[in-house]
GROMACS .gro file of C-alpha atoms in nm:
model
  374
    1MET     CA    1  -0.054   0.063   0.006
    2SER     CA    2   0.258   0.245   0.083
    3ARG     CA    3   0.418   0.149  -0.193
    4LEU     CA    4   0.100   0.239  -0.418
    5LEU     CA    5   0.026   0.555  -0.267
    6ARG     CA    6   0.425   0.699  -0.297
    7SER     CA    7   0.403   0.612  -0.662
    8LEU     CA    8   0.049   0.821  -0.678
    9ARG     CA    9   0.200   1.112  -0.506
   10GLY     CA   10   0.512   1.076  -0.804
   11SER     CA   11   0.609   1.290  -1.087
   12GLN     CA   12   0.595   0.981  -1.333
   13ALA     CA   13   0.232   0.887  -1.273
   14VAL     CA   14   0.172   1.194  -1.407
   15ALA     CA   15   0.453   1.237  -1.698
   16ARG     CA   16   0.350   0.906  -1.809
   17PHE     CA   17   0.030   1.049  -1.814
   18GLN     CA   18   0.151   1.358  -2.047
   19ARG     CA   19   0.349   1.161  -2.308
   20CYS     CA   20   0.081   0.928  -2.373
   21CYS     CA   21  -0.114   1.260  -2.491
   22GLY     CA   22   0.056   1.317  -2.684
   23LEU     CA   23   0.272   1.592  -2.483
   24PHE     CA   24   0.595   1.548  -2.469
   25PRO     CA   25   0.897   1.780  -2.334
   26ALA     CA   26   1.074   1.953  -2.640
   27GLY     CA   27   1.370   1.779  -2.738
   28GLU     CA   28   1.255   1.441  -2.602
   29GLU     CA   29   0.952   1.371  -2.840
   30GLY     CA   30   1.060   1.102  -3.043
   31PRO     CA   31   1.052   1.103  -3.348
   32GLY     CA   32   0.795   1.330  -3.546
   33ASP     CA   33   0.773   1.684  -3.641
   34ALA     CA   34   0.916   1.897  -3.443
   35ALA     CA   35   0.770   2.236  -3.546
   36GLU     CA   36   0.403   2.024  -3.439
   37ALA     CA   37   0.434   2.272  -3.185
   38GLY     CA   38   0.640   2.435  -2.894
   39ARG     CA   39   0.415   2.681  -2.709
   40PRO     CA   40   0.658   2.787  -2.421
   41HIS     CA   41   0.495   2.728  -2.039
   42GLY     CA   42   0.599   2.819  -1.678
   43ALA     CA   43   0.784   2.599  -1.505
   44GLY     CA   44   0.848   2.672  -1.162
   45ALA     CA   45   0.944   2.448  -0.939
   46ALA     CA   46   0.670   2.307  -0.688
   47GLY     CA   47   0.560   2.513  -0.408
   48SER     CA   48   0.775   2.779  -0.532
   49THR     CA   49   0.670   3.097  -0.730
   50ALA     CA   50   0.721   3.076  -1.121
   51GLN     CA   51   1.052   3.090  -1.268
   52ASP     CA   52   1.157   3.364  -1.514
   53CYS     CA   53   1.224   3.089  -1.795
   54ALA     CA   54   1.000   2.912  -1.947
   55GLN     CA   55   0.924   2.531  -2.021
   56LYS     CA   56   0.933   2.464  -2.397
   57TYR     CA   57   0.708   2.131  -2.504
   58VAL     CA   58   0.562   1.938  -2.778
   59VAL     CA   59   0.228   1.876  -2.896
   60LYS     CA   60   0.115   1.549  -3.076
   61ASN     CA   61  -0.193   1.527  -3.021
   62TYR     CA   62  -0.366   1.816  -3.060
   63PHE     CA   63  -0.769   1.723  -2.951
   64TYR     CA   64  -0.602   1.629  -2.578
   65TYR     CA   65  -0.417   1.936  -2.571
   66TYR     CA   66  -0.771   2.181  -2.695
   67LEU     CA   67  -0.980   1.921  -2.513
   68PHE     CA   68  -0.786   1.957  -2.123
   69ARG     CA   69  -0.636   2.329  -2.130
   70PHE     CA   70  -1.100   2.343  -2.172
   71SER     CA   71  -1.106   2.141  -1.922
   72ALA     CA   72  -0.894   2.325  -1.663
   73ALA     CA   73  -1.061   2.651  -1.764
   74LEU     CA   74  -1.391   2.425  -1.625
   75GLY     CA   75  -1.224   2.528  -1.265
   76GLU     CA   76  -1.130   2.834  -1.289
   77GLU     CA   77  -1.289   3.178  -1.278
   78VAL     CA   78  -1.383   3.305  -1.544
   79PHE     CA   79  -1.653   2.926  -1.518
   80TYR     CA   80  -1.786   3.033  -1.166
   81ILE     CA   81  -1.803   3.365  -1.283
   82THR     CA   82  -2.072   3.296  -1.547
   83PHE     CA   83  -2.186   2.914  -1.497
   84LEU     CA   84  -2.352   2.983  -1.169
   85PRO     CA   85  -2.503   3.277  -1.205
   86PHE     CA   86  -2.658   3.120  -1.457
   87ILE     CA   87  -2.789   2.912  -1.307
   88TYR     CA   88  -2.987   3.170  -1.083
   89TRP     CA   89  -3.151   3.359  -1.371
   90ASN     CA   90  -3.221   3.043  -1.583
   91ILE     CA   91  -3.316   2.744  -1.403
   92ASP     CA   92  -3.338   2.781  -1.031
   93HIS     CA   93  -3.317   2.957  -0.711
   94SER     CA   94  -3.303   2.691  -0.460
   95VAL     CA   95  -3.068   2.551  -0.734
   96SER     CA   96  -2.819   2.786  -0.777
   97ARG     CA   97  -2.862   2.870  -0.365
   98ARG     CA   98  -2.684   2.507  -0.251
   99MET     CA   99  -2.491   2.538  -0.491
  100THR     CA  100  -2.286   2.834  -0.454
  101VAL     CA  101  -2.237   2.722  -0.038
  102ILE     CA  102  -2.138   2.380  -0.126
  103TRP     CA  103  -1.870   2.530  -0.419
  104SER     CA  104  -1.750   2.808  -0.082
  105ILE     CA  105  -1.699   2.550   0.163
  106VAL     CA  106  -1.514   2.279  -0.090
  107MET     CA  107  -1.319   2.552  -0.186
  108TYR     CA  108  -1.222   2.732   0.154
  109ILE     CA  109  -1.119   2.331   0.265
  110GLY     CA  110  -0.907   2.241   0.006
  111GLN     CA  111  -0.722   2.593  -0.012
  112VAL     CA  112  -0.653   2.576   0.363
  113SER     CA  113  -0.596   2.244   0.357
  114LYS     CA  114  -0.314   2.269   0.077
  115ASP     CA  115  -0.109   2.546   0.312
  116ILE     CA  116  -0.146   2.330   0.637
  117LEU     CA  117  -0.033   2.009   0.455
  118LYS     CA  118   0.214   2.198   0.210
  119TRP     CA  119   0.244   1.916  -0.002
  120PRO     CA  120   0.507   1.972  -0.320
  121ARG     CA  121   0.354   1.985  -0.715
  122PRO     CA  122   0.480   1.759  -0.949
  123LEU     CA  123   0.819   1.833  -1.087
  124SER     CA  124   0.983   1.954  -1.345
  125PRO     CA  125   1.082   1.794  -1.516
  126PRO     CA  126   0.976   1.503  -1.604
  127VAL     CA  127   0.620   1.683  -1.561
  128VAL     CA  128   0.620   1.921  -1.843
  129LYS     CA  129   0.403   2.240  -1.651
  130LEU     CA  130   0.131   2.480  -1.862
  131GLU     CA  131  -0.008   2.669  -1.590
  132ARG     CA  132   0.292   2.935  -1.451
  133ARG     CA  133  -0.007   3.160  -1.136
  134VAL     CA  134  -0.087   2.833  -0.965
  135ASP     CA  135   0.259   2.656  -0.985
  136ALA     CA  136   0.353   2.922  -0.662
  137GLU     CA  137   0.076   2.709  -0.490
  138PHE     CA  138   0.119   2.353  -0.308
  139GLY     CA  139  -0.056   2.051  -0.411
  140MET     CA  140  -0.296   1.843  -0.192
  141PRO     CA  141  -0.571   1.830  -0.265
  142SER     CA  142  -0.680   1.942  -0.604
  143THR     CA  143  -0.917   2.222  -0.609
  144HIS     CA  144  -0.974   2.176  -0.967
  145ALA     CA  145  -1.126   1.796  -0.881
  146MET     CA  146  -1.302   1.934  -0.553
  147ALA     CA  147  -1.471   2.231  -0.725
  148ALA     CA  148  -1.559   2.009  -1.030
  149THR     CA  149  -1.668   1.675  -0.829
  150ALA     CA  150  -1.888   1.983  -0.581
  151ILE     CA  151  -2.069   2.165  -0.809
  152SER     CA  152  -2.184   1.826  -1.074
  153PHE     CA  153  -2.277   1.604  -0.834
  154SER     CA  154  -2.464   1.890  -0.634
  155PHE     CA  155  -2.612   2.043  -0.893
  156LEU     CA  156  -2.752   1.649  -1.000
  157ILE     CA  157  -2.882   1.576  -0.637
  158ALA     CA  158  -3.034   1.944  -0.636
  159THR     CA  159  -3.217   1.854  -1.001
  160MET     CA  160  -3.349   1.499  -0.989
  161ASN     CA  161  -3.629   1.513  -0.756
  162GLN     CA  162  -3.784   1.903  -0.940
  163TYR     CA  163  -3.682   1.790  -1.339
  164LYS     CA  164  -3.828   1.561  -1.517
  165TYR     CA  165  -3.454   1.377  -1.720
  166PRO     CA  166  -3.294   0.987  -1.728
  167PHE     CA  167  -3.126   0.991  -1.379
  168GLU     CA  168  -2.858   0.758  -1.594
  169LEU     CA  169  -2.856   1.093  -1.779
  170GLY     CA  170  -2.722   1.314  -1.525
  171LEU     CA  171  -2.497   1.107  -1.355
  172THR     CA  172  -2.311   1.054  -1.705
  173GLY     CA  173  -2.299   1.345  -1.746
  174ALA     CA  174  -2.205   1.485  -1.381
  175LEU     CA  175  -1.910   1.174  -1.424
  176VAL     CA  176  -1.777   1.328  -1.713
  177PHE     CA  177  -1.770   1.699  -1.628
  178SER     CA  178  -1.559   1.605  -1.300
  179THR     CA  179  -1.362   1.308  -1.457
  180LEU     CA  180  -1.217   1.572  -1.768
  181VAL     CA  181  -1.123   1.850  -1.516
  182CYS     CA  182  -0.947   1.548  -1.330
  183LEU     CA  183  -0.767   1.442  -1.546
  184SER     CA  184  -0.696   1.831  -1.677
  185ARG     CA  185  -0.504   1.868  -1.361
  186LEU     CA  186  -0.269   1.570  -1.489
  187TYR     CA  187  -0.242   1.705  -1.825
  188THR     CA  188  -0.129   2.077  -1.770
  189GLY     CA  189   0.112   1.877  -1.514
  190MET     CA  190  -0.047   2.120  -1.184
  191HIS     CA  191  -0.108   1.779  -0.996
  192THR     CA  192  -0.010   1.454  -0.936
  193VAL     CA  193  -0.179   1.158  -0.911
  194LEU     CA  194  -0.257   1.124  -0.527
  195ASP     CA  195  -0.377   1.505  -0.570
  196VAL     CA  196  -0.631   1.408  -0.800
  197ILE     CA  197  -0.772   1.119  -0.610
  198GLY     CA  198  -0.831   1.334  -0.275
  199GLY     CA  199  -0.946   1.607  -0.352
  200ALA     CA  200  -1.235   1.409  -0.527
  201LEU     CA  201  -1.309   1.190  -0.211
  202ILE     CA  202  -1.264   1.500   0.036
  203SER     CA  203  -1.589   1.674  -0.172
  204ALA     CA  204  -1.750   1.331  -0.208
  205VAL     CA  205  -1.769   1.332   0.178
  206LEU     CA  206  -1.861   1.662   0.264
  207LEU     CA  207  -2.142   1.573  -0.051
  208VAL     CA  208  -2.240   1.316   0.203
  209LEU     CA  209  -2.224   1.474   0.514
  210PHE     CA  210  -2.433   1.799   0.359
  211TYR     CA  211  -2.670   1.641   0.180
  212PRO     CA  212  -2.897   1.548   0.529
  213VAL     CA  213  -2.911   1.952   0.621
  214TRP     CA  214  -2.925   2.066   0.312
  215ASP     CA  215  -3.280   2.184   0.362
  216ILE     CA  216  -3.178   2.286   0.688
  217ILE     CA  217  -2.938   2.484   0.600
  218ASP     CA  218  -3.100   2.651   0.315
  219HIS     CA  219  -3.365   2.760   0.534
  220LEU     CA  220  -3.214   2.925   0.780
  221LEU     CA  221  -2.975   3.180   0.502
  222LEU     CA  222  -3.322   3.279   0.344
  223THR     CA  223  -3.519   3.336   0.730
  224SER     CA  224  -3.261   3.410   0.990
  225PRO     CA  225  -3.276   3.739   1.095
  226PHE     CA  226  -2.883   3.703   1.170
  227CYS     CA  227  -2.772   3.570   0.819
  228PRO     CA  228  -2.676   3.882   0.607
  229LEU     CA  229  -2.447   3.939   0.933
  230LEU     CA  230  -2.359   3.559   0.997
  231SER     CA  231  -2.271   3.608   0.610
  232ILE     CA  232  -1.998   3.855   0.614
  233ALA     CA  233  -1.888   3.824   0.958
  234VAL     CA  234  -1.782   3.467   0.887
  235PRO     CA  235  -1.565   3.479   0.570
  236LEU     CA  236  -1.426   3.739   0.705
  237VAL     CA  237  -1.288   3.647   1.062
  238LEU     CA  238  -1.136   3.261   0.809
  239CYS     CA  239  -0.995   3.542   0.596
  240TYR     CA  240  -0.811   3.782   0.798
  241ASN     CA  241  -0.701   3.444   0.978
  242TYR     CA  242  -0.597   3.255   0.684
  243PRO     CA  243  -0.284   3.024   0.778
  244LYS     CA  244   0.004   3.203   0.713
  245LEU     CA  245   0.282   3.098   0.463
  246GLU     CA  246   0.690   3.205   0.411
  247TYR     CA  247   0.633   3.300   0.087
  248TYR     CA  248   0.366   3.432  -0.078
  249SER     CA  249   0.114   3.227  -0.186
  250PRO     CA  250  -0.180   3.333  -0.472
  251THR     CA  251  -0.382   3.087  -0.269
  252ARG     CA  252  -0.536   3.375   0.014
  253ALA     CA  253  -0.670   3.596  -0.216
  254ASP     CA  254  -0.810   3.323  -0.404
  255THR     CA  255  -1.049   3.226  -0.096
  256THR     CA  256  -1.083   3.507  -0.016
  257ALA     CA  257  -1.235   3.573  -0.372
  258ILE     CA  258  -1.454   3.267  -0.303
  259LEU     CA  259  -1.545   3.384   0.062
  260GLY     CA  260  -1.690   3.664  -0.107
  261ALA     CA  261  -1.856   3.629  -0.392
  262GLY     CA  262  -2.108   3.322  -0.165
  263ALA     CA  263  -2.116   3.580   0.080
  264GLY     CA  264  -2.268   3.821  -0.133
  265ALA     CA  265  -2.547   3.577  -0.313
  266THR     CA  266  -2.615   3.497  -0.033
  267VAL     CA  267  -2.682   3.834   0.171
  268GLY     CA  268  -2.900   3.891  -0.179
  269PHE     CA  269  -3.067   3.569  -0.054
  270TRP     CA  270  -3.163   3.656   0.209
  271LEU     CA  271  -3.342   4.028   0.090
  272ASN     CA  272  -3.485   3.858  -0.227
  273ASN     CA  273  -3.711   3.557   0.054
  274GLN     CA  274  -3.737   3.919   0.252
  275TYR     CA  275  -3.842   4.241   0.074
  276ALA     CA  276  -3.960   4.072  -0.326
  277THR     CA  277  -4.122   3.780  -0.443
  278PRO     CA  278  -3.904   3.518  -0.630
  279VAL     CA  279  -3.917   3.706  -1.037
  280TYR     CA  280  -3.852   3.328  -1.160
  281THR     CA  281  -4.040   3.041  -1.143
  282ARG     CA  282  -3.938   2.686  -1.274
  283GLU     CA  283  -4.304   2.667  -1.508
  284ASN     CA  284  -4.082   2.925  -1.732
  285PHE     CA  285  -3.822   2.657  -1.842
  286GLN     CA  286  -3.990   2.314  -1.827
  287LEU     CA  287  -3.849   2.114  -2.096
  288GLY     CA  288  -4.188   2.057  -2.250
  289PHE     CA  289  -4.270   2.432  -2.301
  290PRO     CA  290  -4.392   2.484  -2.631
  291LEU     CA  291  -4.182   2.780  -2.705
  292ILE     CA  292  -3.824   2.624  -2.671
  293GLY     CA  293  -3.677   2.865  -2.920
  294THR     CA  294  -3.867   3.160  -2.758
  295ILE     CA  295  -3.643   3.057  -2.414
  296LEU     CA  296  -3.346   2.995  -2.579
  297VAL     CA  297  -3.356   3.312  -2.650
  298VAL     CA  298  -3.433   3.478  -2.348
  299ALA     CA  299  -3.258   3.305  -2.119
  300LEU     CA  300  -2.987   3.379  -2.370
  301ALA     CA  301  -3.101   3.783  -2.327
  302ARG     CA  302  -3.021   3.710  -1.910
  303PHE     CA  303  -2.732   3.624  -1.944
  304PHE     CA  304  -2.585   3.858  -2.128
  305VAL     CA  305  -2.715   4.130  -2.006
  306GLY     CA  306  -2.573   3.974  -1.642
  307ILE     CA  307  -2.245   3.898  -1.725
  308CYS     CA  308  -2.150   4.285  -1.904
  309ILE     CA  309  -2.340   4.366  -1.465
  310ILE     CA  310  -2.128   4.184  -1.276
  311LEU     CA  311  -1.815   4.272  -1.500
  312LEU     CA  312  -1.807   4.622  -1.468
  313MET     CA  313  -1.952   4.601  -1.095
  314ARG     CA  314  -1.612   4.406  -1.086
  315GLN     CA  315  -1.409   4.703  -1.307
  316LEU     CA  316  -1.534   4.947  -1.050
  317MET     CA  317  -1.510   4.775  -0.758
  318LYS     CA  318  -1.200   4.706  -0.839
  319ASN     CA  319  -1.102   4.992  -0.893
  320VAL     CA  320  -1.307   5.240  -0.613
  321VAL     CA  321  -1.158   4.964  -0.330
  322LEU     CA  322  -0.852   5.018  -0.496
  323GLY     CA  323  -0.836   5.301  -0.479
  324MET     CA  324  -0.966   5.322  -0.152
  325LEU     CA  325  -0.689   5.096   0.012
  326ARG     CA  326  -0.407   5.345  -0.115
  327TYR     CA  327  -0.509   5.643  -0.017
  328ARG     CA  328  -0.509   5.480   0.350
  329TYR     CA  329  -0.186   5.310   0.387
  330LYS     CA  330  -0.005   5.515   0.092
  331PHE     CA  331   0.169   5.366  -0.157
  332PRO     CA  332   0.175   5.394  -0.527
  333ILE     CA  333  -0.002   5.218  -0.800
  334GLY     CA  334   0.224   4.907  -0.969
  335ASP     CA  335   0.345   4.823  -0.559
  336LEU     CA  336   0.290   4.434  -0.584
  337GLU     CA  337   0.437   4.384  -0.216
  338ALA     CA  338   0.144   4.637  -0.061
  339ARG     CA  339  -0.138   4.442  -0.292
  340ARG     CA  340  -0.038   4.148  -0.163
  341ARG     CA  341  -0.079   4.299   0.215
  342LEU     CA  342  -0.291   4.089   0.484
  343GLU     CA  343  -0.420   4.439   0.567
  344VAL     CA  344  -0.445   4.495   0.155
  345GLU     CA  345  -0.527   4.212   0.016
  346VAL     CA  346  -0.859   4.057   0.222
  347PRO     CA  347  -1.053   4.375   0.210
  348TYR     CA  348  -0.945   4.445  -0.150
  349LYS     CA  349  -1.055   4.050  -0.278
  350PHE     CA  350  -1.374   4.064  -0.055
  351ILE     CA  351  -1.547   4.402  -0.151
  352THR     CA  352  -1.494   4.360  -0.434
  353TYR     CA  353  -1.632   3.971  -0.550
  354SER     CA  354  -1.920   3.963  -0.264
  355SER     CA  355  -2.026   4.313  -0.454
  356VAL     CA  356  -1.993   4.063  -0.760
  357GLY     CA  357  -2.222   3.828  -0.575
  358PHE     CA  358  -2.482   4.109  -0.496
  359SER     CA  359  -2.532   4.160  -0.775
  360ALA     CA  360  -2.535   3.878  -0.909
  361THR     CA  361  -2.879   3.836  -0.690
  362VAL     CA  362  -3.056   4.094  -0.636
  363ILE     CA  363  -2.890   4.403  -0.930
  364VAL     CA  364  -2.913   4.215  -1.176
  365PRO     CA  365  -3.256   4.038  -1.177
  366LEU     CA  366  -3.410   4.412  -1.078
  367LEU     CA  367  -3.249   4.469  -1.399
  368HIS     CA  368  -3.358   4.170  -1.624
  369GLN     CA  369  -3.697   4.287  -1.489
  370LEU     CA  370  -3.734   4.619  -1.590
  371LEU     CA  371  -3.588   4.500  -1.933
  372GLY     CA  372  -3.953   4.286  -1.913
  373LEU     CA  373  -3.682   3.953  -1.914
  374ILE     CA  374  -3.883   3.766  -1.682
   0.00000   0.00000   0.00000
């Protein structure tokens, strides 16, 4: 068993998977045309800051290359900031609430676990590393694997008793989604096999533990008078008491952004339940609706209007909050080290992304109603 665990934690298994999928370090591609690829990406050492040098590599199979690069993006901010609001605007409020809560919890546990365990990422060489930013983080567990498992299976669990579709189809979709994201972390060289398996298993355990109390948590989020205060205070306490490292890592910033978005969305959920009637009704989205073409057009219109508001709000709050913090702590706009300080980074990320979450759940629905998209 110990030998198996060492093998799963090692870099060689990741390197073998990359070679099987047609990804080689430059000079190790074997027979063939080396001009097929050679795009440089970072090759920082695991557990250290990304290096300035670039690692050249050769792609022999572009199908796997684009498949896994796309799959890796399903665990990034661009996916969360589009998919979760889309569910809220176009599918079901209760589904979106459950997914947002479990996503926030899972990601916090995963990020903190990385900085407590401090397991290094795969070594390069022999692994080809296609991403630079997250190479400054530790590896165990894979938060991509955790988020993909949590989001896909929480969506399945939350919808299987509310909407009429074959359970086998939903289960297959959840398995395919989470598997692609997990394999993408091996292909990009960001995680060992054990990191990925550990992340998926942790999410599975958390889903099992939270499933029996989902309805209770959802009821408290909507009705408790303490919900807004606790939704802001608890994440802020967690962010300010995030585990300290000997060097800077983006995990605290990412965790603060996630908790901030969840906090803002949770306050929005509570406000909508207290002071407004639900503006999106489930009946509008039954699959058997005769005007399915109209439904799709309206859904896309809601999505594009909403995404524009979210992106504008994010950029506006970034500028406003950073400007206020610069004035308060007296640092120049280009001082990256100052922006990484606890007293600057936490409020900057938390206020910005809590505004995004609040906008998605309160401001955008009001605008949809004003534009006649409800």
